Amino acid sequence: MRVAIIGAGIGGMSTAWALRKRGAEVMLFDQGAIPSVTASSNDEHRITRHTYGGLPGYAALMPHAFDTYARMFADIGADHYLPTGIIYAARGGEDHYDEVAADLSPLGIAHRRLPLGELAARLPFVSLNGITSAFEAGGSGILFAGRIVRDLAAWLAENGVEMHPHSKVTAIDTEAATVTVGDRVHSADLVVIAAGAWVTNLLPGMADRLKPSRQLVLYLEPPAHHASAWAEAPVMIDVGPDFGAYILPPRNGTRLKIGDHRFTRIGHGDDDRIATDFDIAPVLHAAQTAFKDFDQYKILEPKVCYYTVTDDERFVIEKAGSAAWLLSACSGHGFKLGALMGEGLARTIMGDAPAGDVTAWAAGRR
């Protein structure tokens, strides 16, 4: 089996890893470097967690996601996961604790409501204004995303994957399994399209279902009097009436990061990455609301990236022709499940799982 994979983000590279371990010949293409420097996967750190609230099908997949990353880390020779626990703060509205408890209790993962006085004592940098409830949970932490994709790219190159960086795919034949780069046509038995925010360049018929979404995160330097608390902080979710902030502390050489989970659903992966006031405003508002003394924080970098989102935030793995598969696992929660999704598709391609099952599985429906 010879497979051509388009896209060197976490989805495409994880598929390549899992296929190569099963003996397939793999070609990996990206329009830029490998790993892709413009993919949303190429970031300092990402949250991973067993909690999922309104998407219980994905909560059921998370133990397998943790296991898949553990096996990947064994292969690449480095463990890029830091368990920190997670704290959720709700500023009005439902905190979804009952749903989280129902997900975590069967797994034996600790969770509890957090008194606001204890929250203030443990996280003195958090502004309590408007917080109505909080809880904490285990089984959560940080995936050091940039380190993962860099080490994974090295493993792929060292283990026989045919790497094609700076090779923009201009056409695919989903029936004949060919990939065109410039004036050269590469032949395979199967093509996997894992092109992220560029997927509709190759599959324009998916434009109604897969929407590029321009997103921004802020990297920050906390003031000196909060630095020690931040250095030991867990990952956080802070949900207000007009934002859904995710917050990663500056651990193991990374910077403090805050983003807003709400999708803009505007732009295209080919657009520039220059942060505008329009991009920055909602994340800045979230940070000003969530952090005490925010006027003393230093903005180190506003960074723009592009997600690919669906209306229901579920992943898409499906046939895209008789000799092609589409892998689009993002919607703002793709990295934590990226290795598992890639392995699931690889198992299907190699005949280890029925082709009809992977689509529902990836959508968190079975």
Tab-separated table of C-alpha atoms in Angstrom:
chain	number	residue	atom	x	y	z
A	1	MET	CA	0.000	0.000	0.000
A	2	ARG	CA	1.397	3.379	-1.068
A	3	VAL	CA	-0.336	6.417	0.440
A	4	ALA	CA	0.104	10.097	-0.425
A	5	ILE	CA	-0.782	12.435	2.448
A	6	ILE	CA	-1.364	16.127	1.842
A	7	GLY	CA	-0.793	18.305	4.896
A	8	ALA	CA	1.911	18.148	7.580
A	9	GLY	CA	-0.058	19.231	10.623
A	10	ILE	CA	-0.772	16.868	13.487
A	11	GLY	CA	-3.497	15.023	11.568
A	12	GLY	CA	-1.491	14.329	8.450
A	13	MET	CA	1.717	13.472	10.303
A	14	SER	CA	-0.076	11.202	12.782
A	15	THR	CA	-1.660	9.344	9.880
A	16	ALA	CA	1.784	8.986	8.318
A	17	TRP	CA	3.215	7.678	11.612
A	18	ALA	CA	0.459	5.113	12.080
A	19	LEU	CA	0.582	3.957	8.446
A	20	ARG	CA	4.351	3.607	8.464
A	21	LYS	CA	4.219	1.513	11.638
A	22	ARG	CA	1.808	-0.793	9.802
A	23	GLY	CA	4.151	-1.201	6.874
A	24	ALA	CA	2.664	1.190	4.337
A	25	GLU	CA	4.783	3.284	2.008
A	26	VAL	CA	4.031	6.933	2.703
A	27	MET	CA	4.611	10.192	0.833
A	28	LEU	CA	3.987	13.360	2.868
A	29	PHE	CA	3.420	16.665	1.062
A	30	ASP	CA	3.168	20.186	2.409
A	31	GLN	CA	3.224	23.557	0.688
A	32	GLY	CA	5.691	24.762	3.330
A	33	ALA	CA	8.152	23.176	5.692
A	34	ILE	CA	7.534	19.851	7.453
A	35	PRO	CA	6.181	20.248	10.028
A	36	SER	CA	4.019	22.990	8.593
A	37	VAL	CA	4.843	26.346	10.144
A	38	THR	CA	1.445	27.773	9.197
A	39	ALA	CA	-0.664	24.877	10.531
A	40	SER	CA	-2.434	25.601	13.794
A	41	SER	CA	-0.652	22.497	15.145
A	42	ASN	CA	2.656	24.378	15.203
A	43	ASP	CA	2.164	26.170	18.506
A	44	GLU	CA	3.951	26.219	21.838
A	45	HIS	CA	1.367	24.312	23.830
A	46	ARG	CA	-2.177	23.006	23.779
A	47	ILE	CA	-4.636	21.887	26.444
A	48	THR	CA	-5.552	18.230	26.701
A	49	ARG	CA	-8.276	16.972	29.017
A	50	HIS	CA	-10.731	14.166	29.585
A	51	THR	CA	-13.590	16.614	30.216
A	52	TYR	CA	-15.877	17.403	27.304
A	53	GLY	CA	-19.212	18.679	28.591
A	54	GLY	CA	-21.554	18.932	25.621
A	55	LEU	CA	-19.693	16.407	23.422
A	56	PRO	CA	-19.743	13.193	25.468
A	57	GLY	CA	-18.700	11.043	22.518
A	58	TYR	CA	-15.309	12.737	22.578
A	59	ALA	CA	-15.011	12.307	26.334
A	60	ALA	CA	-15.258	8.562	25.674
A	61	LEU	CA	-12.379	8.818	23.171
A	62	MET	CA	-10.016	10.738	25.436
A	63	PRO	CA	-8.521	7.751	27.307
A	64	HIS	CA	-7.581	6.338	23.899
A	65	ALA	CA	-6.188	9.720	22.850
A	66	PHE	CA	-3.902	9.812	25.900
A	67	ASP	CA	-2.781	6.247	25.179
A	68	THR	CA	-2.032	7.010	21.531
A	69	TYR	CA	0.132	9.990	22.430
A	70	ALA	CA	1.970	7.868	25.010
A	71	ARG	CA	2.838	5.347	22.282
A	72	MET	CA	3.857	8.129	19.914
A	73	PHE	CA	6.100	9.645	22.607
A	74	ALA	CA	7.753	6.268	23.109
A	75	ASP	CA	8.546	6.196	19.388
A	76	ILE	CA	9.899	9.739	19.155
A	77	GLY	CA	11.878	9.333	22.375
A	78	ALA	CA	10.423	12.260	24.325
A	79	ASP	CA	7.379	12.727	26.549
A	80	HIS	CA	5.835	16.066	25.606
A	81	TYR	CA	2.922	15.954	28.054
A	82	LEU	CA	2.793	17.744	31.413
A	83	PRO	CA	-0.096	16.851	33.751
A	84	THR	CA	-1.322	19.986	35.499
A	85	GLY	CA	-5.002	19.435	36.213
A	86	ILE	CA	-7.563	21.926	34.997
A	87	ILE	CA	-9.693	24.602	36.634
A	88	TYR	CA	-12.936	25.853	35.110
A	89	ALA	CA	-14.420	29.202	36.135
A	90	ALA	CA	-17.910	30.287	35.092
A	91	ARG	CA	-18.861	33.965	35.127
A	92	GLY	CA	-22.605	33.382	35.176
A	93	GLY	CA	-24.462	30.701	33.273
A	94	GLU	CA	-24.107	26.932	33.453
A	95	ASP	CA	-20.721	25.515	34.413
A	96	HIS	CA	-21.466	21.987	33.082
A	97	TYR	CA	-20.003	20.415	36.201
A	98	ASP	CA	-22.661	17.713	36.402
A	99	GLU	CA	-21.890	16.618	32.825
A	100	VAL	CA	-18.162	16.647	33.555
A	101	ALA	CA	-18.667	14.587	36.706
A	102	ALA	CA	-20.682	12.039	34.737
A	103	ASP	CA	-17.825	11.742	32.217
A	104	LEU	CA	-14.990	11.528	34.747
A	105	SER	CA	-16.396	9.408	37.567
A	106	PRO	CA	-16.519	6.156	35.533
A	107	LEU	CA	-12.867	6.749	34.578
A	108	GLY	CA	-11.795	7.218	38.192
A	109	ILE	CA	-10.560	10.766	37.472
A	110	ALA	CA	-10.783	13.155	40.404
A	111	HIS	CA	-13.040	16.200	40.216
A	112	ARG	CA	-14.679	18.567	42.669
A	113	ARG	CA	-16.322	21.925	42.960
A	114	LEU	CA	-13.867	24.599	44.003
A	115	PRO	CA	-14.863	27.177	46.642
A	116	LEU	CA	-14.151	30.670	45.379
A	117	GLY	CA	-12.064	31.477	48.446
A	118	GLU	CA	-9.782	28.562	47.628
A	119	LEU	CA	-9.646	29.632	43.976
A	120	ALA	CA	-8.473	33.091	45.069
A	121	ALA	CA	-5.833	31.652	47.371
A	122	ARG	CA	-4.430	29.211	44.832
A	123	LEU	CA	-4.638	31.475	41.786
A	124	PRO	CA	-4.177	35.029	43.059
A	125	PHE	CA	-3.870	36.340	39.499
A	126	VAL	CA	-7.498	35.465	38.697
A	127	SER	CA	-10.062	38.252	38.910
A	128	LEU	CA	-13.039	36.978	40.905
A	129	ASN	CA	-15.351	39.665	39.539
A	130	GLY	CA	-18.388	37.914	38.079
A	131	ILE	CA	-17.291	34.348	38.861
A	132	THR	CA	-20.302	32.380	40.097
A	133	SER	CA	-18.817	28.879	40.277
A	134	ALA	CA	-15.634	26.932	39.694
A	135	PHE	CA	-14.461	23.336	39.663
A	136	GLU	CA	-11.249	21.427	39.135
A	137	ALA	CA	-10.503	18.106	37.506
A	138	GLY	CA	-7.587	15.774	36.965
A	139	GLY	CA	-6.713	13.937	33.769
A	140	SER	CA	-5.706	17.218	32.141
A	141	GLY	CA	-2.607	19.139	31.242
A	142	ILE	CA	-0.386	20.495	28.503
A	143	LEU	CA	0.701	18.976	25.207
A	144	PHE	CA	3.804	20.792	23.975
A	145	ALA	CA	2.537	20.929	20.422
A	146	GLY	CA	5.500	22.453	18.602
A	147	ARG	CA	7.899	19.979	20.169
A	148	ILE	CA	5.602	17.094	19.274
A	149	VAL	CA	5.320	17.963	15.585
A	150	ARG	CA	9.043	18.674	15.251
A	151	ASP	CA	10.051	15.368	16.838
A	152	LEU	CA	7.375	13.510	14.893
A	153	ALA	CA	8.645	14.970	11.612
A	154	ALA	CA	12.137	13.757	12.495
A	155	TRP	CA	10.790	10.256	13.257
A	156	LEU	CA	8.950	10.134	9.936
A	157	ALA	CA	12.067	11.118	7.990
A	158	GLU	CA	14.197	8.599	9.880
A	159	ASN	CA	11.690	5.800	9.364
A	160	GLY	CA	11.267	5.854	5.635
A	161	VAL	CA	8.503	8.366	4.969
A	162	GLU	CA	9.137	10.160	1.672
A	163	MET	CA	9.078	13.824	2.664
A	164	HIS	CA	8.002	16.513	0.180
A	165	PRO	CA	8.284	19.922	1.898
A	166	HIS	CA	7.681	23.129	-0.063
A	167	SER	CA	5.596	21.086	-2.497
A	168	LYS	CA	2.248	22.762	-3.040
A	169	VAL	CA	-0.297	20.292	-4.347
A	170	THR	CA	-2.249	21.931	-7.139
A	171	ALA	CA	-4.466	19.019	-8.155
A	172	ILE	CA	-5.549	15.593	-6.952
A	173	ASP	CA	-7.350	12.744	-8.673
A	174	THR	CA	-9.446	11.054	-6.020
A	175	GLU	CA	-10.240	8.127	-8.312
A	176	ALA	CA	-6.775	7.468	-9.766
A	177	ALA	CA	-4.901	8.378	-6.520
A	178	THR	CA	-2.577	10.920	-8.077
A	179	VAL	CA	-1.170	14.128	-6.636
A	180	THR	CA	0.130	16.945	-8.836
A	181	VAL	CA	2.927	19.240	-7.667
A	182	GLY	CA	4.039	21.708	-10.310
A	183	ASP	CA	4.548	19.731	-13.509
A	184	ARG	CA	5.061	16.405	-11.723
A	185	VAL	CA	2.375	13.807	-11.027
A	186	HIS	CA	2.923	11.454	-8.082
A	187	SER	CA	1.054	8.142	-8.122
A	188	ALA	CA	-0.180	6.236	-5.089
A	189	ASP	CA	-2.768	3.631	-4.162
A	190	LEU	CA	-4.605	6.100	-1.951
A	191	VAL	CA	-4.611	9.822	-1.174
A	192	VAL	CA	-5.319	11.365	2.241
A	193	ILE	CA	-6.285	15.058	2.248
A	194	ALA	CA	-5.374	16.532	5.646
A	195	ALA	CA	-4.873	20.071	4.424
A	196	GLY	CA	-6.442	21.980	7.312
A	197	ALA	CA	-7.622	25.477	6.435
A	198	TRP	CA	-6.572	24.902	2.813
A	199	VAL	CA	-8.753	21.808	2.314
A	200	THR	CA	-11.295	23.541	0.093
A	201	ASN	CA	-8.541	24.487	-2.365
A	202	LEU	CA	-8.394	20.766	-3.164
A	203	LEU	CA	-11.976	19.773	-2.342
A	204	PRO	CA	-14.114	22.829	-3.186
A	205	GLY	CA	-17.285	20.825	-2.671
A	206	MET	CA	-16.597	20.806	1.097
A	207	ALA	CA	-16.827	24.591	1.412
A	208	ASP	CA	-20.315	24.513	2.946
A	209	ARG	CA	-19.252	22.059	5.671
A	210	LEU	CA	-15.660	23.030	6.462
A	211	LYS	CA	-15.151	26.703	7.222
A	212	PRO	CA	-11.759	28.340	7.755
A	213	SER	CA	-11.791	30.429	10.911
A	214	ARG	CA	-9.252	33.129	11.675
A	215	GLN	CA	-8.297	32.874	15.355
A	216	LEU	CA	-5.902	34.763	17.602
A	217	VAL	CA	-4.005	33.984	20.769
A	218	LEU	CA	-2.058	36.374	22.968
A	219	TYR	CA	1.289	35.427	24.482
A	220	LEU	CA	1.822	37.371	27.675
A	221	GLU	CA	4.416	38.081	30.336
A	222	PRO	CA	2.814	38.327	33.790
A	223	PRO	CA	3.917	40.960	36.287
A	224	ALA	CA	6.638	39.915	38.714
A	225	HIS	CA	4.316	39.621	41.707
A	226	HIS	CA	2.227	36.970	39.894
A	227	ALA	CA	5.098	35.099	38.235
A	228	SER	CA	5.563	32.420	40.906
A	229	ALA	CA	1.840	31.572	40.988
A	230	TRP	CA	1.732	31.311	37.212
A	231	ALA	CA	4.789	29.029	37.211
A	232	GLU	CA	2.805	26.389	39.115
A	233	ALA	CA	-0.641	27.058	37.654
A	234	PRO	CA	-2.886	24.476	35.989
A	235	VAL	CA	-4.495	24.949	32.606
A	236	MET	CA	-7.723	26.929	32.826
A	237	ILE	CA	-11.029	27.529	31.091
A	238	ASP	CA	-12.738	30.823	31.948
A	239	VAL	CA	-16.198	31.264	30.444
A	240	GLY	CA	-17.958	34.604	30.500
A	241	PRO	CA	-21.182	35.790	28.884
A	242	ASP	CA	-19.324	36.913	25.750
A	243	PHE	CA	-16.139	34.847	25.684
A	244	GLY	CA	-14.823	31.349	26.277
A	245	ALA	CA	-11.189	31.768	27.243
A	246	TYR	CA	-8.663	28.950	27.341
A	247	ILE	CA	-5.510	29.699	29.300
A	248	LEU	CA	-2.185	27.880	29.340
A	249	PRO	CA	0.400	28.769	31.981
A	250	PRO	CA	4.086	29.417	31.198
A	251	ARG	CA	5.434	25.950	31.976
A	252	ASN	CA	8.586	24.168	30.808
A	253	GLY	CA	9.942	27.041	28.759
A	254	THR	CA	6.700	28.190	27.163
A	255	ARG	CA	4.901	31.512	27.467
A	256	LEU	CA	1.581	32.322	29.108
A	257	LYS	CA	-1.136	32.060	26.456
A	258	ILE	CA	-4.791	33.024	26.277
A	259	GLY	CA	-7.241	32.513	23.426
A	260	ASP	CA	-10.990	32.623	22.861
A	261	HIS	CA	-12.735	29.437	21.733
A	262	ARG	CA	-15.441	31.345	19.864
A	263	PHE	CA	-14.988	30.977	16.119
A	264	THR	CA	-14.832	33.919	13.735
A	265	ARG	CA	-15.592	31.741	10.662
A	266	ILE	CA	-13.894	34.317	8.457
A	267	GLY	CA	-10.780	34.295	6.313
A	268	HIS	CA	-8.770	31.644	4.501
A	269	GLY	CA	-5.539	29.831	5.258
A	270	ASP	CA	-3.788	31.796	2.499
A	271	ASP	CA	-4.558	35.128	4.192
A	272	ASP	CA	-1.831	37.047	6.003
A	273	ARG	CA	-1.085	36.386	9.678
A	274	ILE	CA	-0.705	40.027	10.700
A	275	ALA	CA	-2.779	40.617	13.822
A	276	THR	CA	-5.196	43.528	13.567
A	277	ASP	CA	-7.066	45.386	16.275
A	278	PHE	CA	-10.170	43.474	15.167
A	279	ASP	CA	-8.360	40.169	15.756
A	280	ILE	CA	-6.961	41.213	19.116
A	281	ALA	CA	-10.016	42.880	20.663
A	282	PRO	CA	-12.037	39.824	21.805
A	283	VAL	CA	-9.030	38.025	23.309
A	284	LEU	CA	-7.846	41.217	24.967
A	285	HIS	CA	-11.323	41.622	26.481
A	286	ALA	CA	-11.209	38.058	27.806
A	287	ALA	CA	-7.786	38.647	29.353
A	288	GLN	CA	-8.839	41.956	30.929
A	289	THR	CA	-11.827	40.194	32.475
A	290	ALA	CA	-10.038	37.028	33.603
A	291	PHE	CA	-6.785	38.429	35.021
A	292	LYS	CA	-6.288	40.688	37.991
A	293	ASP	CA	-3.872	43.573	37.354
A	294	PHE	CA	-4.000	42.983	33.630
A	295	ASP	CA	-2.684	46.486	32.939
A	296	GLN	CA	0.645	45.236	34.355
A	297	TYR	CA	0.935	42.328	31.897
A	298	LYS	CA	3.130	42.682	28.821
A	299	ILE	CA	1.825	41.484	25.461
A	300	LEU	CA	4.701	39.514	23.950
A	301	GLU	CA	3.024	38.408	20.737
A	302	PRO	CA	-0.420	38.400	19.163
A	303	LYS	CA	-0.480	35.289	16.961
A	304	VAL	CA	-2.983	34.522	14.210
A	305	CYS	CA	-3.764	31.001	13.062
A	306	TYR	CA	-6.550	29.313	11.113
A	307	TYR	CA	-8.839	26.555	12.298
A	308	THR	CA	-11.187	24.545	10.116
A	309	VAL	CA	-14.571	24.323	11.803
A	310	THR	CA	-17.864	22.538	11.330
A	311	ASP	CA	-21.247	23.754	12.516
A	312	ASP	CA	-21.412	21.108	15.259
A	313	GLU	CA	-17.663	21.120	16.095
A	314	ARG	CA	-17.362	17.450	15.114
A	315	PHE	CA	-14.528	15.965	13.101
A	316	VAL	CA	-14.820	14.746	9.518
A	317	ILE	CA	-13.120	11.566	8.316
A	318	GLU	CA	-14.784	10.211	5.212
A	319	LYS	CA	-14.157	8.882	1.725
A	320	ALA	CA	-13.513	11.646	-0.795
A	321	GLY	CA	-13.556	9.364	-3.841
A	322	SER	CA	-12.825	5.720	-4.515
A	323	ALA	CA	-9.116	6.272	-3.826
A	324	ALA	CA	-9.112	9.156	-1.337
A	325	TRP	CA	-9.929	9.985	2.266
A	326	LEU	CA	-10.590	13.364	3.853
A	327	LEU	CA	-9.267	13.985	7.358
A	328	SER	CA	-10.446	17.234	8.961
A	329	ALA	CA	-10.170	17.061	12.730
A	330	CYS	CA	-10.067	20.577	14.152
A	331	SER	CA	-12.932	22.829	15.311
A	332	GLY	CA	-10.625	24.120	18.031
A	333	HIS	CA	-10.221	20.784	19.805
A	334	GLY	CA	-8.304	18.749	17.265
A	335	PHE	CA	-4.780	18.603	18.656
A	336	LYS	CA	-5.661	16.623	21.773
A	337	LEU	CA	-7.239	13.972	19.535
A	338	GLY	CA	-4.913	14.394	16.553
A	339	ALA	CA	-2.769	11.301	17.103
A	340	LEU	CA	-5.825	9.140	17.736
A	341	MET	CA	-7.652	10.399	14.636
A	342	GLY	CA	-4.620	9.742	12.452
A	343	GLU	CA	-4.237	6.242	13.843
A	344	GLY	CA	-7.943	5.537	13.426
A	345	LEU	CA	-7.788	6.467	9.753
A	346	ALA	CA	-4.628	4.416	9.293
A	347	ARG	CA	-6.292	1.356	10.825
A	348	THR	CA	-9.170	1.744	8.390
A	349	ILE	CA	-6.902	2.199	5.374
A	350	MET	CA	-4.939	-0.928	6.288
A	351	GLY	CA	-8.104	-2.979	6.759
A	352	ASP	CA	-7.918	-3.258	10.552
A	353	ALA	CA	-11.310	-1.559	10.975
A	354	PRO	CA	-14.445	-1.364	8.795
A	355	ALA	CA	-14.460	1.698	6.547
A	356	GLY	CA	-18.010	2.590	7.526
A	357	ASP	CA	-17.196	2.841	11.214
A	358	VAL	CA	-14.493	5.496	11.187
A	359	THR	CA	-16.758	8.356	10.079
A	360	ALA	CA	-19.175	8.000	12.995
A	361	TRP	CA	-16.291	7.309	15.382
A	362	ALA	CA	-14.450	10.493	14.357
A	363	ALA	CA	-17.650	12.488	14.795
A	364	GLY	CA	-17.926	11.246	18.381
A	365	ARG	CA	-21.147	9.367	17.690
A	366	ARG	CA	-20.200	5.804	18.633
